[in-house]
Coordinates of C-alpha atoms in Angstrom, one line a residue:
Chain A
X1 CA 67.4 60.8 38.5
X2 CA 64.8 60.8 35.3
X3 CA 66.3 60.3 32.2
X4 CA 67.1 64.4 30.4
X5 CA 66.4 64.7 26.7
X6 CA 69.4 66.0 24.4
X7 CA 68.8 68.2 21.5
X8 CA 70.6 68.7 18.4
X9 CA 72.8 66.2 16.0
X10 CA 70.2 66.0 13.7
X11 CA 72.7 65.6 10.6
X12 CA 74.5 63.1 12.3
X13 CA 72.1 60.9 13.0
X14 CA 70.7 61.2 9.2
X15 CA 74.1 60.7 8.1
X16 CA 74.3 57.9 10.6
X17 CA 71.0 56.2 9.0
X18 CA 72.4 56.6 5.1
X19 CA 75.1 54.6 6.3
X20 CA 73.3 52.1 8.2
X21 CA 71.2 51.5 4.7
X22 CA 74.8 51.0 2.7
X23 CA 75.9 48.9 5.2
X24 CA 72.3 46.8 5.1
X25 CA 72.8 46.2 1.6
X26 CA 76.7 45.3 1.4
X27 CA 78.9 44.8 -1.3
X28 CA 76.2 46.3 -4.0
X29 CA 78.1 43.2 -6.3
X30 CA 76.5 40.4 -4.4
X31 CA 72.5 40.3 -4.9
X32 CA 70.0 41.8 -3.1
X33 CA 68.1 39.1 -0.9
X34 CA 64.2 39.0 -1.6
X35 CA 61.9 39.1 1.6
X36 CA 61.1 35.7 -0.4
X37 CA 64.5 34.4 0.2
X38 CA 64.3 34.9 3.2
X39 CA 60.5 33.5 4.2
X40 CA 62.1 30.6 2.3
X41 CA 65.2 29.6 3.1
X42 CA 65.6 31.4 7.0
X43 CA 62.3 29.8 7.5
X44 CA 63.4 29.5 11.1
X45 CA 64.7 32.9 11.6
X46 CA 60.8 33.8 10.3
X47 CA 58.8 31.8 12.9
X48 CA 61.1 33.0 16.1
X49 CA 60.3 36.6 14.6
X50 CA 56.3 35.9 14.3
X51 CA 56.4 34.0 17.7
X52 CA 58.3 36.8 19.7
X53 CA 57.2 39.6 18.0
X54 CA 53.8 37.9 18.1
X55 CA 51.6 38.4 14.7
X56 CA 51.5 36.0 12.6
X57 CA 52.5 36.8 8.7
X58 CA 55.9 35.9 7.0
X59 CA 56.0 38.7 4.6
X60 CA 56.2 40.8 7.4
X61 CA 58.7 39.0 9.5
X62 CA 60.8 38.4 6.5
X63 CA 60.8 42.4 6.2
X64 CA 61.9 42.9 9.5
X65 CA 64.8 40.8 9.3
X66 CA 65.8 41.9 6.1
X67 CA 65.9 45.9 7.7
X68 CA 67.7 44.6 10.5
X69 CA 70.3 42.9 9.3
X70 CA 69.4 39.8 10.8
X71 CA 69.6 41.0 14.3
X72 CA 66.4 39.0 15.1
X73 CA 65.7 40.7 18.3
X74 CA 65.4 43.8 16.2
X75 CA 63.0 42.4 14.0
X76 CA 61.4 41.1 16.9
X77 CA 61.0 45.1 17.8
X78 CA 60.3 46.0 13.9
X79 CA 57.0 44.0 14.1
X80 CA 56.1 44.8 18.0
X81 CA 56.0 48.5 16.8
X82 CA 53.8 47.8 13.5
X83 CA 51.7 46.0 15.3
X84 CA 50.7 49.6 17.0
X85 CA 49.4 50.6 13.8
X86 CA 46.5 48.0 12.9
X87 CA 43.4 47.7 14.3
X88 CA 42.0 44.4 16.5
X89 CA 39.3 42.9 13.9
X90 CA 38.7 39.9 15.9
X91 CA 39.7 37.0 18.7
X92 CA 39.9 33.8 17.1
X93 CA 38.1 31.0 18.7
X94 CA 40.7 28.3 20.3
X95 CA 43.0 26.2 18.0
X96 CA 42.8 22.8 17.7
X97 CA 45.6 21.0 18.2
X98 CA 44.1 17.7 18.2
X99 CA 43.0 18.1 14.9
X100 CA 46.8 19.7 13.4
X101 CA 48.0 18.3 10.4
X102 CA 50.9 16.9 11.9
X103 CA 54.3 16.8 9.7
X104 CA 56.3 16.1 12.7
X105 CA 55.0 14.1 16.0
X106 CA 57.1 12.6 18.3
X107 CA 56.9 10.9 21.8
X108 CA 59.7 10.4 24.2
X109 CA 57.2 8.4 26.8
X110 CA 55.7 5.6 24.6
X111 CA 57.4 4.1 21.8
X112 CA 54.3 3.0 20.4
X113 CA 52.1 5.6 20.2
X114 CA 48.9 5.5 18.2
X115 CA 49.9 7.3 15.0
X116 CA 53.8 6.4 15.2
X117 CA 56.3 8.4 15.6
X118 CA 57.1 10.9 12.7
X119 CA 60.1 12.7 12.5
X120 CA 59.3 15.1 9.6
X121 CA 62.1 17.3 8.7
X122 CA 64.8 17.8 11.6
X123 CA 68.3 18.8 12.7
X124 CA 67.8 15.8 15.1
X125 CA 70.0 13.1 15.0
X126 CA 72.3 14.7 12.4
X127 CA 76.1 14.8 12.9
X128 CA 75.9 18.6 13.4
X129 CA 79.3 18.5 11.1
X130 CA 79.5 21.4 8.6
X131 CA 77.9 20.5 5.0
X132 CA 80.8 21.8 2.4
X133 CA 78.5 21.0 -0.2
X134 CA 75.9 23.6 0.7
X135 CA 78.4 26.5 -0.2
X136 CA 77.8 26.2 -3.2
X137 CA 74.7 26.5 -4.8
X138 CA 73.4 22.9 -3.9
X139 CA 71.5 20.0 -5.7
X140 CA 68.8 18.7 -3.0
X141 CA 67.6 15.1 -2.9
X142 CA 63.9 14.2 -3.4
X143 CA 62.0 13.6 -0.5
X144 CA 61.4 10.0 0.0
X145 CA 57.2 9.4 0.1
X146 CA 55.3 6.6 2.1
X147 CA 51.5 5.9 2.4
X148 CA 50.6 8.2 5.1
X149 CA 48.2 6.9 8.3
X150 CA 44.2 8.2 7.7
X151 CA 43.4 9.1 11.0
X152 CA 44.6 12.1 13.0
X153 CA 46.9 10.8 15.8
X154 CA 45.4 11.4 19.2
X155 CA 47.4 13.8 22.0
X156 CA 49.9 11.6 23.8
X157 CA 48.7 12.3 27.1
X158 CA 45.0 11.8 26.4
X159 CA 46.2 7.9 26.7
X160 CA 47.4 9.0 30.7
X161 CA 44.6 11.0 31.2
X162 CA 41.9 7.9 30.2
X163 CA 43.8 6.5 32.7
X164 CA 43.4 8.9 35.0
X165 CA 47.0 9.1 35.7
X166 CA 47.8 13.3 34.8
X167 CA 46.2 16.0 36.2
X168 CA 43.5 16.7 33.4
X169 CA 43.3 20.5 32.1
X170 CA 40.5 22.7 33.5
X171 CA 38.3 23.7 31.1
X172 CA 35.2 26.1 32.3
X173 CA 33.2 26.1 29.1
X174 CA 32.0 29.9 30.4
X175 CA 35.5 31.4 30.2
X176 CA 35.3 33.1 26.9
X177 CA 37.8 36.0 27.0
X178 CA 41.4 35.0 28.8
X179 CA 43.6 38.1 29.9
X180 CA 45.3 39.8 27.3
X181 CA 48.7 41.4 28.2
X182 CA 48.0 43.5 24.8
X183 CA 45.6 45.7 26.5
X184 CA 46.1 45.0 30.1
X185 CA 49.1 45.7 32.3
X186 CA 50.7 42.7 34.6
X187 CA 48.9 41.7 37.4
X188 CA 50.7 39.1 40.1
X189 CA 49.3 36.7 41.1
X190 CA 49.1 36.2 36.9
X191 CA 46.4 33.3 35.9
X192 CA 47.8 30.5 34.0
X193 CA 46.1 32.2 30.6
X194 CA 48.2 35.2 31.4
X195 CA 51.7 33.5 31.8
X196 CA 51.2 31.2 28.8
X197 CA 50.8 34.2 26.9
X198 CA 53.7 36.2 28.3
X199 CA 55.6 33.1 28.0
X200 CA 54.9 32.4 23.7
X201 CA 56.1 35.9 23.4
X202 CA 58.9 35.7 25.8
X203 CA 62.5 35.3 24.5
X204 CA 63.5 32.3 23.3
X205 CA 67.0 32.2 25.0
X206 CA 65.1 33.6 28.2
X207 CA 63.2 30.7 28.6
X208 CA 65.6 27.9 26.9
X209 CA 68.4 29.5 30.2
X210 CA 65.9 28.9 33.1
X211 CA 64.4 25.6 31.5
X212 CA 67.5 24.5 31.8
X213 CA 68.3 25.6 35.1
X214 CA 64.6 23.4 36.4
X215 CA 66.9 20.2 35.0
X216 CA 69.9 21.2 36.8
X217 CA 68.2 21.6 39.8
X218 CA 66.8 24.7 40.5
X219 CA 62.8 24.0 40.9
X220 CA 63.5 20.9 39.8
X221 CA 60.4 18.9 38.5
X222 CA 61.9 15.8 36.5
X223 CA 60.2 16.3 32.6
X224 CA 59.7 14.0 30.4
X225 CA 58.5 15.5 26.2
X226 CA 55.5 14.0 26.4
X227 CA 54.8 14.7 23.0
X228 CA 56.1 17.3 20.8
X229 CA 54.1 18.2 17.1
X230 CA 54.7 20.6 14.2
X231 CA 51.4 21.2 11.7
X232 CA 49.3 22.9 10.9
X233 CA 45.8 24.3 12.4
X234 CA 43.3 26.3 11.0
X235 CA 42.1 29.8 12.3
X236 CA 38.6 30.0 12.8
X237 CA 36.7 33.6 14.0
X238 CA 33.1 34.4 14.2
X239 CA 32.5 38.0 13.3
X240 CA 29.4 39.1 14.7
X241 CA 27.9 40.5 11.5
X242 CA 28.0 36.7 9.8
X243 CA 26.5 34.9 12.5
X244 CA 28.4 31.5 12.0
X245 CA 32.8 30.5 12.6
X246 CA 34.5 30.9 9.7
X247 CA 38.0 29.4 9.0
X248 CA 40.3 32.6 8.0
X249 CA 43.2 30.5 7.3
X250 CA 46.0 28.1 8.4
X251 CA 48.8 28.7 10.5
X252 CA 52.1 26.5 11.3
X253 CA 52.6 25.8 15.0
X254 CA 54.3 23.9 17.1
X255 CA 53.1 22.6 20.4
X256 CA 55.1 20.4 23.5
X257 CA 53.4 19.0 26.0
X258 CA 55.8 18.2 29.1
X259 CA 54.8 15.2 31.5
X260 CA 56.5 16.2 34.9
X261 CA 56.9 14.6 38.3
X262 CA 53.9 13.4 39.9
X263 CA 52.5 14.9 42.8
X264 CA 50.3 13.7 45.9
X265 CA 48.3 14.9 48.5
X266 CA 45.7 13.9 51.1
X267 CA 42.9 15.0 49.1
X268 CA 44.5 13.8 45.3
X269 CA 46.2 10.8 44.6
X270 CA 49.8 10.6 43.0
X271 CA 49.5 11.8 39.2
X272 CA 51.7 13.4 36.5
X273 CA 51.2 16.9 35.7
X274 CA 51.7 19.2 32.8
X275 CA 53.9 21.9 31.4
X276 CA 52.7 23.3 28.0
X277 CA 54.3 25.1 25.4
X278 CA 53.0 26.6 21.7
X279 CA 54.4 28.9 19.4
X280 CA 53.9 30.1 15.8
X281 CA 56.0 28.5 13.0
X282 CA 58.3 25.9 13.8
X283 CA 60.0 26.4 17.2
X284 CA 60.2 23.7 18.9
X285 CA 63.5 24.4 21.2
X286 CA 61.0 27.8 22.2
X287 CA 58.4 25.4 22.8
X288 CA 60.1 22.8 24.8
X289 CA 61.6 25.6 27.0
X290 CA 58.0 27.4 27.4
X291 CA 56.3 23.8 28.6
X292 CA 59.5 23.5 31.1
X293 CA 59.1 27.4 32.2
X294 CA 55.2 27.2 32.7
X295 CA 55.4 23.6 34.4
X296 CA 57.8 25.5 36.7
X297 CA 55.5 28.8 37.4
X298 CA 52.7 26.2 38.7
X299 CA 54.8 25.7 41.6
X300 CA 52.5 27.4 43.8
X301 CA 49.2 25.9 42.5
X302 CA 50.7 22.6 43.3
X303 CA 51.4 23.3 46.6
X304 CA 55.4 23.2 45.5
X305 CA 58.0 25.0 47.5
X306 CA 58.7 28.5 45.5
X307 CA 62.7 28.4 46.0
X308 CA 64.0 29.0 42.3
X309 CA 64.4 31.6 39.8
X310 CA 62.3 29.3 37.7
X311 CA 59.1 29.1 39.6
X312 CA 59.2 32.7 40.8
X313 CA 56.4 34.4 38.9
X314 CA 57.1 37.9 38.8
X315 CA 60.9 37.3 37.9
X316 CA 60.4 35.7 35.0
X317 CA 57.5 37.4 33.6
X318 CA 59.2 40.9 34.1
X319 CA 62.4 39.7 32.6
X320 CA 60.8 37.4 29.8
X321 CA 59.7 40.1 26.9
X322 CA 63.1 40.8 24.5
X323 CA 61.6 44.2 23.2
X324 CA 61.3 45.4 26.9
X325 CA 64.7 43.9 28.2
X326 CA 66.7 45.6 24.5
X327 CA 65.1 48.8 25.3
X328 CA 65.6 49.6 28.8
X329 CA 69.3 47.9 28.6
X330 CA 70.2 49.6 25.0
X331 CA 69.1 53.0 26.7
X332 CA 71.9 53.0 28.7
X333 CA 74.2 54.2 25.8
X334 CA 71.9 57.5 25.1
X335 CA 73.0 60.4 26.0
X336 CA 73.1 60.8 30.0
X337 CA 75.2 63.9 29.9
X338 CA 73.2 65.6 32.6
X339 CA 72.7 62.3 35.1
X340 CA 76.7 61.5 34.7
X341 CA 77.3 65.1 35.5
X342 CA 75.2 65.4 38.7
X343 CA 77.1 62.2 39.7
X344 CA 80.4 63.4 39.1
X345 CA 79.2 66.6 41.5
X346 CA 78.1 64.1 44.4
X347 CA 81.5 62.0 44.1
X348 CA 83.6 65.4 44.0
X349 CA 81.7 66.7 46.6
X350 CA 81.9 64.2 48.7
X351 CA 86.0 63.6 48.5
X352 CA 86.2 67.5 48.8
X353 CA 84.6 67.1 52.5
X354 CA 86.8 64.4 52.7
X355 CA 90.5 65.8 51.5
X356 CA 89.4 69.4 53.4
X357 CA 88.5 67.0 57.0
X358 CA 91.9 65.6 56.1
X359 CA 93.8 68.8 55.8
X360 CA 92.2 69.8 58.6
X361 CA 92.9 66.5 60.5
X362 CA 96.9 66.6 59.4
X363 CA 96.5 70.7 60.3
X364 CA 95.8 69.1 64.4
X365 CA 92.7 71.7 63.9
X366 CA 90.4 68.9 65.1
X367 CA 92.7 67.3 66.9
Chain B
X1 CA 38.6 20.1 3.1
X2 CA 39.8 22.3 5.7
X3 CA 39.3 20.6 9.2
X4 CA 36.5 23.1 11.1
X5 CA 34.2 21.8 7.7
X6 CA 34.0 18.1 9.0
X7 CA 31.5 19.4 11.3
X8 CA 28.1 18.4 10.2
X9 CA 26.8 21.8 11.6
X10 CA 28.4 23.6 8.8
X11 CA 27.2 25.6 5.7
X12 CA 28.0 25.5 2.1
X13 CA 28.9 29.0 2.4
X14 CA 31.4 28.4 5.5
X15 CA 33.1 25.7 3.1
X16 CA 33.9 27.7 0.2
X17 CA 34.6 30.9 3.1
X18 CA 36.9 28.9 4.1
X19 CA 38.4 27.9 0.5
X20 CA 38.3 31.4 -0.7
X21 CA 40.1 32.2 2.5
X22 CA 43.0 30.1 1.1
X23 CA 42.4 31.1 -2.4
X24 CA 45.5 33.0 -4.3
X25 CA 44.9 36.4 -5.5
X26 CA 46.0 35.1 -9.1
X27 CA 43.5 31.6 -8.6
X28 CA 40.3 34.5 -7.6
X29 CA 41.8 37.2 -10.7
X30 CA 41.7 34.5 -13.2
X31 CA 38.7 33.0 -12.3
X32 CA 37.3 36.7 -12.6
X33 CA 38.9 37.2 -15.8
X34 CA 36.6 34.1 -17.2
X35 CA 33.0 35.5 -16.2
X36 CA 32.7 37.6 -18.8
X37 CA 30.8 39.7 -18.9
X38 CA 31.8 40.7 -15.1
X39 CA 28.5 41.4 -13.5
X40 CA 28.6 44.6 -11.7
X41 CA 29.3 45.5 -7.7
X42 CA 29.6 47.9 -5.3
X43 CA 31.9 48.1 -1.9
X44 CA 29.8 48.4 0.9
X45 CA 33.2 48.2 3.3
X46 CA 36.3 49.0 1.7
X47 CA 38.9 46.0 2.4
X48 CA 40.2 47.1 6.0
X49 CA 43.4 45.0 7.3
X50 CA 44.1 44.4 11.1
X51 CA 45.0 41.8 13.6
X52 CA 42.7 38.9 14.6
X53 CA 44.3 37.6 18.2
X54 CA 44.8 33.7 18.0
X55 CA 43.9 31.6 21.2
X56 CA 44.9 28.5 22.1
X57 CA 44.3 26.1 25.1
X58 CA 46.1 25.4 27.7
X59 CA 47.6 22.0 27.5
X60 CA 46.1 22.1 23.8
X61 CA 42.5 20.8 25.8
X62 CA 42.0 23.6 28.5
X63 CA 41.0 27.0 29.1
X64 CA 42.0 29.5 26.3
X65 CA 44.8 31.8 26.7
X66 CA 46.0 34.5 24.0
X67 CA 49.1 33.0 21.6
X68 CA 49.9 36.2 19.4
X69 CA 48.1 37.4 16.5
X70 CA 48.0 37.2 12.5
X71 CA 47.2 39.5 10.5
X72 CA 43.8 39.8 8.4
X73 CA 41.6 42.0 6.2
X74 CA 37.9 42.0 5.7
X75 CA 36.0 43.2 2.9
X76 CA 32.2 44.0 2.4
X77 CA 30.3 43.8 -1.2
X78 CA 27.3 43.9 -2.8
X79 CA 26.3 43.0 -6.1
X80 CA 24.6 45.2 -8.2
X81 CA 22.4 43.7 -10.5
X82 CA 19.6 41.2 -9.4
X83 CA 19.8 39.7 -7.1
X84 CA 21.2 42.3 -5.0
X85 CA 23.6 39.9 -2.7
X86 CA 26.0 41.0 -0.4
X87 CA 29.3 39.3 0.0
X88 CA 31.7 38.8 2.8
X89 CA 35.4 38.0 3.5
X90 CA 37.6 37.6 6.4
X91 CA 41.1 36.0 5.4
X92 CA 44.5 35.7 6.5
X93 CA 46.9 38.3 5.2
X94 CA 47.0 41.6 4.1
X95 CA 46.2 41.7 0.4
X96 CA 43.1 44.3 -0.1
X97 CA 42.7 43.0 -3.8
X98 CA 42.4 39.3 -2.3
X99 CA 40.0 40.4 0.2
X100 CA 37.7 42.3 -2.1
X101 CA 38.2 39.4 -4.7
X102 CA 37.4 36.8 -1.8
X103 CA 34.3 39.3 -0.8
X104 CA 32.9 39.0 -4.3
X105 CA 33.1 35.5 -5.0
X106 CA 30.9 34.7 -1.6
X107 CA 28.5 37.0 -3.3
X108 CA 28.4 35.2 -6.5
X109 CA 28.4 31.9 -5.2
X110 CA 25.1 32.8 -2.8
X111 CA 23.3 33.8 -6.3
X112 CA 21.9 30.8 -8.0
X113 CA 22.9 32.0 -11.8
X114 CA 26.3 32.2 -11.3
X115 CA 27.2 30.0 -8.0
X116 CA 27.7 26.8 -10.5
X117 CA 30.3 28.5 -12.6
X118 CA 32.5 29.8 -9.7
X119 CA 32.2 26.0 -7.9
X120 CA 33.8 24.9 -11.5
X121 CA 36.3 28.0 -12.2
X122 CA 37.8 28.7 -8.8
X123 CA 36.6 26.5 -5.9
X124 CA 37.5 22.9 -7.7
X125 CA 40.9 24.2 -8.3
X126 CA 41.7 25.8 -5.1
X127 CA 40.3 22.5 -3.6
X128 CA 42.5 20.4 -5.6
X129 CA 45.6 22.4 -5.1
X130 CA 45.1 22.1 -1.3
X131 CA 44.5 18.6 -1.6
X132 CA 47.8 17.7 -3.5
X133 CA 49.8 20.3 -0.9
X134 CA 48.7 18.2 2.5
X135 CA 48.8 14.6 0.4
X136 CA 52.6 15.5 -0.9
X137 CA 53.6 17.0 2.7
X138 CA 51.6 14.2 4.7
X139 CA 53.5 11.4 2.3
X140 CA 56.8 12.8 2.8
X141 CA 56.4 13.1 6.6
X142 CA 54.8 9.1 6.7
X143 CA 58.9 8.5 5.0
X144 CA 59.7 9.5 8.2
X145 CA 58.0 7.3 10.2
X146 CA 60.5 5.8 12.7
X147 CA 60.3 2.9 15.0
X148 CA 62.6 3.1 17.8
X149 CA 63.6 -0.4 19.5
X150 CA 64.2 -0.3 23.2
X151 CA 67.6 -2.1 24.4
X152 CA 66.3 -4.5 27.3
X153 CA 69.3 -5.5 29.9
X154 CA 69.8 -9.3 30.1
X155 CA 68.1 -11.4 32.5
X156 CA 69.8 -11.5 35.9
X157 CA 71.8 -8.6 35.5
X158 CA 70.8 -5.8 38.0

């Protein structure tokens, strides 16, 4: 039965939002964060807001956080929903990776990679014990400086694919305008473009869950991190009116590539292939789990057996988005005074056949 | 200089697009503050903010596919007094001021009486704080250079 529309508690539900904003603030004695505050010092709370609710702009992700509390799939909605209200100016052209300013670039598959390994700024080999000291307002070392390398480190796999030794990336220099899930609905069988973009806007704990279940086993396809960076890119569009790409500014991303089992056939010989992930900001569990996910979801296209949750397409990119999955889950506590009480008809109609056949039955009338 | 600019294909006007793309509204509003007396301009497109979608490539080197987008505003001027140029931005953000700003300073720098002054006021400091941002993030990141030494078994054990 269709979901039936309630009327009425109107000054409830004001009163119900007045309290909701006295409750955002807290105790009024304790200051107010700033939305600087927060694009500062939640930095990561920021980018998994701009990633999944997918525009790019801290002021506005640090907005959205602030009115929800911190509820980050709530901010996640917060943005999804202004993003209704601005008009598409332009598609950028592709970003660079290759040419990121790379603060953090790591390798798991060559020690020696050209460029080193930077570590930049991480939670990685920490103690993951609780910092006491940090409670109270805190007194931060410099950062230690070294003579930085000149050149731009080249991707990791490039050195595989010289060799010939990973699938290389198709690139059809006359594919201008990938699928865009903003405008078009869903299709299955989805092109690659299609789940790559589902997948950078798909929930973070989504994907980290059924990345996890390809190591354990389930579509499994043996990973390695090929290389995982942090940087930053610039944005380049080419408005029709100018005539020439312009650089509109410079975003933080992250990218993983994945190096996965190889694969062989009659007509190709063995070769690694590729799971990718990007995402704005600084994500890299998101990233790592989005490279394992869309590794998995090429199943098909490399003539892999389709067996697990993982590398079945339509499961995951129905179940992926965290604004869809809140909504239709969180509806479930509106009003359904009408649905529950056509229910509770059917249930007492049916014991009511059922006690009067067994009055009847205990009665010998249809004995 | 911003990355896209190596390129030899690339204008003077793309380079300091792109500058005044990462230019502060304070850097463009001081700068205008010192050319007095501010020559006179008109809005041709009133600074209009939206969404530019950003691609990437699959495996970083293959065919595009939509990330998510950013949010941007584009403003149209023209100046009024000889010569008449017209002035565009596109920029990151949602600042109207910034974008108008931004719009006017590609005008000015296209016109060859004033282009020398705005180079000196605003683009050499905007350069030169964007230069000491990546050379103080890319030396603290170098600190971090690690090299990792890989534990070999002994000969003859299995």
């Amino acid at each position: 039965m269709a979901y039936v529309a309630v009327k009425g508690g109107e000054k409830a539900i004001d009163a119900a939002h007045r309290l909701l904003a006295k409750e955002r603030r807290g105790d009024p004695a304790v200051p107010e964060l700033s939305l600087d505050q927060i694009s500062q010092q939640l930095s990561l709370s920021v980018d998994r807001v701009m990633t999944e609710g997918s525009i790019y702009d801290r002021e506005l992700a640090a907005l959205a956080i602030k009115q929800a509390r911190g509820d980050l799939v709530e901010a996640i909605f917060l943005l999804r929903a202004y993003r209704a209200t601005l008009p598409r100016l332009a598609e950028s052209k592709p970003i660079e990776t290759n040419r990121m300013r790379a603060r953090r670039r790591i390798s798991a598959i060559f020690k020696d990679v050209p460029g080193g390994q930077v570590l930049g700024g991480t939670f990685d080999y920490t103690h993951r014990l609780l910092d006491f000291t940090l409670a109270a307002p805190s007194v931060f070392p410099d950062a230690e400086i070294a003579e930085p390398s000149d050149t731009m480190p080249p991707h990791v796999l490039a050195i595989l694919g010289d060799e010939g030794l990973i699938q290389p990336e198709r690139r059809d220099e006359n594919l201008q305008n990938p699928p865009d899930l903003t405008r078009e609905p869903l299709e299955f069988p989805a092109a690659r473009a299609t789940r790559l973009q589902n997948l950078a806007r798909g929930d973070e704990g989504f994907l980290l869950s059924l990345g996890y279940s390809t190591q354990r086993g389930y579509g499994r396809n043996h990973p390695f991190a090929g290389e995982i960076r942090i940087g930053e890119v610039e944005v380049v569009i080419e408005p029709e009116e100018l005539g020439f790409p312009v650089v509109i500014g410079e975003i933080t991303v992250t990218e993983c590539e994945t190096v996965n089992q190889f694969s062989g056939s009659k007509s190709e010989p063995a070769q690694f292939t590729r799971g990718y992930g990007l995402t704005f900001g600084e994500a890299e569990r998101k990233a790592m789990a989005m490279a394992l996910v869309d590794r998995a979801l090429r199943a098909t296209e490399l003539g892999e057996d389709v067996s697990a949750p993982a590398q079945d397409e339509e499961f995951v990119l129905y179940h992926s988005d965290n604004v869809e999955a809140s909504g239709f889950v969180q509806h479930l506590k509106l009003p359904h005074y009408v649905d529950f009480q056509s229910e509770l008809n059917i249930v007492r109609k049916i014991r009511g056949d059922e006690q009067v056949a067994d009055e009847a039955l205990a009665e010998g009338i249809l004995a | 200089m911003p990355d896209g600019l190596s390129d030899p294909s690339h204008t003077a006007r793309q380079e300091w697009m792109a500058l005044l793309a990462q230019a502060s509204r304070e850097e463009m509003e001081e700068a205008w503050r010192l050319m007095l007396p501010n020559p006179p301009y008109a809005i041709l497109r009133k600074a209009e903010t939206g969404l530019a979608m950003v691609r990437g490539r699959a495996g970083g080197t293959g065919n595009p596919f939509n990330l998510g987008e950013m949010t941007m505003t584009r403003c149209a001027v023209r100046l009024e007094a000889e010569p008449r140029v017209v002035g565009l931005s596109y920029i990151a953000g949602r600042d109207p001021r910034r974008a108008e700003l931004a719009a006017l300073f590609d005008a000015l720098l296209q016109t060859p009486q004033l282009s020398a002054d705005v180079k000196r006021t605003l683009l050499t400091p905007i350069r030169r704080r964007l230069d000491e941002t990546r050379r103080v993030r890319a030396a603290e990141s170098a600190a971090t250079r690690v090299d990792f030494f890989t534990l070999v078994r002994e000969q003859g054990v299995e």
